[in-house]
C-alpha cells in the first residue's frame, strides 16, 4: 500500500484508529507509546485525540525495522510498568478482550501472544518445487497483541542489540532468552493488513464488525 500502514483507510478511518479504540476500552493499560514513520507524528496525534484516550500517549518516530521501533518504544515506557503490550496497527480487529487475555496470561506466565492453530497443509518449497510437507500438528500462527513482563522484554531487546539478533516478533526474542511464552487463542479474523487484497477482505469484515 502506498500510505504507511497505520494510516491506510478502513471504513473511512485510518487503521490506527481501531487499535487506539481497543486500547481506550482497557482499564489495564495506563500509558501508550505509538511509533510512526518520521514526519507522521502530527497526523498520529490527531488520531489519538480522535480516539479519546484518557491515558498519557507518547508519539515517537520508529526505527528502520519493526524490532528497532519496539526497542525505541520500550525506552519510553514507565519503569514501574509490570507488563507491556506490543501491537501492530495493521491488525485493526484485535478486540479489547484479546488484549486483556494476553495481559493476564503475561502476568501469570511471563509472556503471551495471540495466535491460532494452523489449519492448512504446509509445504516447504525450494524454488517452485515442493521439497517437503510440514506436519501442521502443534503449529500456530503468531499474531499481535503480544504481552510480556516489561523487565524481561527490555533485557531481551538489549541482548538482541548487543548480539545482533534479528527477529520477526518479540516472542522470538523472549524464546531465545529462555523466557516462557504462552499462546492465547485468537482467530484468522485478527488478520494483518499487508496487501491491497488484505484491505479488501478487511473492508468486508469491518462492514460487519463495526456496523453501527
Coordinates of C-alpha atoms in Angstrom, one line a residue:
X1 CA 0.0 0.0 0.0
X2 CA 1.3 3.5 -0.8
X3 CA 0.3 5.1 2.5
X4 CA 2.1 4.0 5.7
X5 CA 0.1 1.0 7.0
X6 CA -1.1 2.7 10.2
X7 CA -2.9 5.4 8.1
X8 CA -4.3 3.2 5.3
X9 CA -8.1 3.8 5.3
X10 CA -10.5 1.2 6.5
X11 CA -14.2 2.0 6.7
X12 CA -13.3 5.7 6.3
X13 CA -10.9 5.7 9.2
X14 CA -7.2 5.1 9.4
X15 CA -6.1 1.6 10.7
X16 CA -4.5 3.2 13.7
X17 CA -7.9 4.4 14.8
X18 CA -9.1 0.9 15.6
X19 CA -6.2 -0.1 17.7
X20 CA -6.4 3.1 19.7
X21 CA -10.1 2.4 20.2
X22 CA -9.3 -1.0 21.7
X23 CA -6.7 0.4 24.0
X24 CA -9.1 3.1 25.1
X25 CA -11.5 0.5 26.3
X26 CA -9.0 -1.2 28.6
X27 CA -8.6 -0.3 32.2
X28 CA -5.4 -2.5 32.4
X29 CA -3.4 0.0 30.2
X30 CA -2.0 3.1 31.9
X31 CA 0.0 4.6 29.1
X32 CA 0.6 4.1 25.4
X33 CA 3.6 4.7 23.1
X34 CA 2.9 5.0 19.4
X35 CA 5.7 4.6 16.9
X36 CA 5.1 6.2 13.5
X37 CA 7.2 7.0 10.4
X38 CA 9.2 10.2 10.8
X39 CA 7.1 13.2 9.9
X40 CA 3.8 11.5 10.7
X41 CA 3.7 12.4 14.3
X42 CA 1.1 15.3 13.9
X43 CA -1.2 13.0 11.9
X44 CA -0.9 10.3 14.6
X45 CA -1.6 12.9 17.3
X46 CA -4.9 13.8 15.6
X47 CA -5.9 10.1 15.7
X48 CA -5.0 9.9 19.3
X49 CA -7.2 12.8 20.1
X50 CA -10.0 11.4 18.0
X51 CA -9.9 8.1 19.9
X52 CA -10.4 9.9 23.2
X53 CA -7.8 8.1 25.2
X54 CA -7.7 9.2 28.8
X55 CA -4.2 7.9 29.4
X56 CA -0.8 9.5 28.6
X57 CA 0.2 8.9 25.0
X58 CA 3.7 9.4 23.7
X59 CA 4.4 9.6 19.9
X60 CA 7.9 8.8 18.6
X61 CA 9.4 8.1 15.2
X62 CA 10.1 4.5 14.7
X63 CA 13.3 2.7 13.6
X64 CA 14.4 1.1 10.4
X65 CA 12.9 -2.2 11.3
X66 CA 10.0 -3.3 13.4
X67 CA 12.4 -4.6 16.1
X68 CA 14.0 -1.2 16.3
X69 CA 10.7 0.5 16.7
X70 CA 9.7 -1.7 19.6
X71 CA 13.1 -1.1 21.3
X72 CA 12.6 2.7 20.9
X73 CA 9.1 2.5 22.4
X74 CA 10.2 0.3 25.3
X75 CA 12.7 3.0 26.2
X76 CA 9.8 5.4 26.7
X77 CA 7.7 3.1 28.9
X78 CA 7.4 3.6 32.6
X79 CA 9.9 1.6 34.7
X80 CA 7.0 1.0 37.1
X81 CA 5.0 -0.9 34.5
X82 CA 4.8 -4.7 35.2
X83 CA 3.6 -5.7 31.8
X84 CA 3.9 -4.2 28.3
X85 CA 1.9 -5.0 25.2
X86 CA 3.2 -4.8 21.7
X87 CA 0.6 -4.5 18.9
X88 CA 0.7 -3.7 15.1
X89 CA -1.8 -1.1 13.9
X90 CA -2.1 -3.2 10.8
X91 CA -4.3 -5.6 12.9
X92 CA -7.4 -3.5 13.4
X93 CA -9.7 -6.3 14.5
X94 CA -7.9 -7.2 17.8
X95 CA -10.5 -6.8 20.5
X96 CA -10.2 -5.3 24.0
X97 CA -10.9 -8.8 25.3
X98 CA -8.0 -10.3 23.3
X99 CA -5.7 -7.6 24.7
X100 CA -6.9 -8.3 28.2
X101 CA -6.4 -12.0 27.9
X102 CA -2.8 -11.5 26.7
X103 CA -2.1 -9.2 29.6
X104 CA -3.5 -11.7 32.1
X105 CA -1.5 -14.5 30.6
X106 CA 1.7 -12.5 30.6
X107 CA 1.3 -11.7 34.3
X108 CA 1.0 -15.4 35.0
X109 CA 3.5 -16.9 32.6
X110 CA 5.8 -14.0 31.8
X111 CA 4.8 -13.7 28.1
X112 CA 1.8 -14.4 25.9
X113 CA 0.8 -13.9 22.3
X114 CA -2.4 -14.0 20.3
X115 CA -2.3 -16.9 17.8
X116 CA -4.4 -19.5 16.2
X117 CA -3.8 -23.1 15.2
X118 CA -2.7 -23.6 11.6
X119 CA -5.5 -25.4 9.5
X120 CA -3.9 -25.6 6.1
X121 CA -1.4 -28.1 4.9
X122 CA 2.1 -26.6 4.8
X123 CA 4.7 -27.2 2.1
X124 CA 8.4 -26.4 2.2
X125 CA 9.3 -25.1 -1.2
X126 CA 12.6 -24.7 -2.9
X127 CA 12.3 -22.5 -6.0
X128 CA 8.8 -23.5 -7.3
X129 CA 9.2 -27.2 -6.3
X130 CA 7.8 -28.8 -3.1
X131 CA 10.6 -30.2 -1.1
X132 CA 8.6 -31.5 1.9
X133 CA 5.2 -31.4 3.6
X134 CA 5.4 -29.9 7.1
X135 CA 3.1 -31.6 9.7
X136 CA 0.7 -28.9 10.9
X137 CA 0.1 -30.6 14.3
X138 CA 1.2 -28.2 17.1
X139 CA 1.8 -25.3 14.7
X140 CA 0.2 -21.9 15.5
X141 CA 0.2 -18.7 13.5
X142 CA 1.5 -15.8 15.6
X143 CA -0.3 -12.5 15.8
X144 CA -0.4 -9.4 18.0
X145 CA -1.1 -8.3 20.6
X146 CA 1.8 -9.8 22.4
X147 CA 2.3 -9.1 26.1
X148 CA 5.4 -9.6 28.3
X149 CA 6.8 -8.6 31.7
X150 CA 8.5 -5.4 31.0
X151 CA 11.8 -6.1 32.6
X152 CA 12.2 -9.4 30.7
X153 CA 11.4 -7.8 27.3
X154 CA 13.8 -4.9 27.9
X155 CA 16.5 -7.4 28.7
X156 CA 15.7 -9.4 25.6
X157 CA 15.9 -6.3 23.3
X158 CA 19.1 -5.2 25.0
X159 CA 20.7 -8.6 24.4
X160 CA 19.4 -8.7 20.8
X161 CA 21.1 -5.3 20.2
X162 CA 24.4 -6.5 21.7
X163 CA 24.4 -9.8 19.9
X164 CA 22.9 -8.6 16.7
X165 CA 19.8 -10.8 16.7
X166 CA 17.1 -10.2 14.2
X167 CA 13.6 -11.5 14.9
X168 CA 10.2 -11.1 13.3
X169 CA 8.4 -10.7 16.6
X170 CA 9.1 -10.1 20.2
X171 CA 8.1 -13.6 21.3
X172 CA 11.1 -14.9 19.3
X173 CA 13.4 -12.7 21.3
X174 CA 11.9 -13.9 24.5
X175 CA 12.2 -17.6 23.4
X176 CA 15.9 -17.1 22.6
X177 CA 16.4 -15.7 26.1
X178 CA 14.7 -18.8 27.6
X179 CA 11.5 -17.0 28.5
X180 CA 8.2 -18.7 28.7
X181 CA 5.6 -17.5 26.2
X182 CA 2.0 -18.8 26.3
X183 CA -0.5 -18.8 23.4
X184 CA -3.8 -17.0 23.8
X185 CA -6.2 -18.4 21.2
X186 CA -7.3 -16.0 18.6
X187 CA -8.7 -16.5 15.1
X188 CA -8.0 -15.7 11.4
X189 CA -10.3 -12.7 11.8
X190 CA -7.5 -10.9 13.6
X191 CA -5.7 -10.5 10.2
X192 CA -2.8 -8.3 9.4
X193 CA -3.4 -5.9 6.5
X194 CA -0.3 -6.0 4.3
X195 CA -1.5 -6.1 0.7
X196 CA -4.4 -4.4 -1.2
X197 CA -6.1 -7.8 -1.2
X198 CA -6.0 -7.9 2.6
X199 CA -7.6 -4.5 2.7
X200 CA -10.4 -5.7 0.5
X201 CA -11.1 -8.5 2.9
X202 CA -10.8 -6.2 5.9
X203 CA -13.4 -3.8 4.4
X204 CA -15.9 -6.6 4.2
X205 CA -15.1 -7.6 7.8
X206 CA -15.3 -4.0 9.0
X207 CA -18.7 -3.6 7.5
X208 CA -19.9 -6.5 9.6
X209 CA -18.0 -6.0 12.8
X210 CA -18.1 -2.2 13.1
X211 CA -21.6 -1.7 11.7
X212 CA -23.4 0.9 13.7

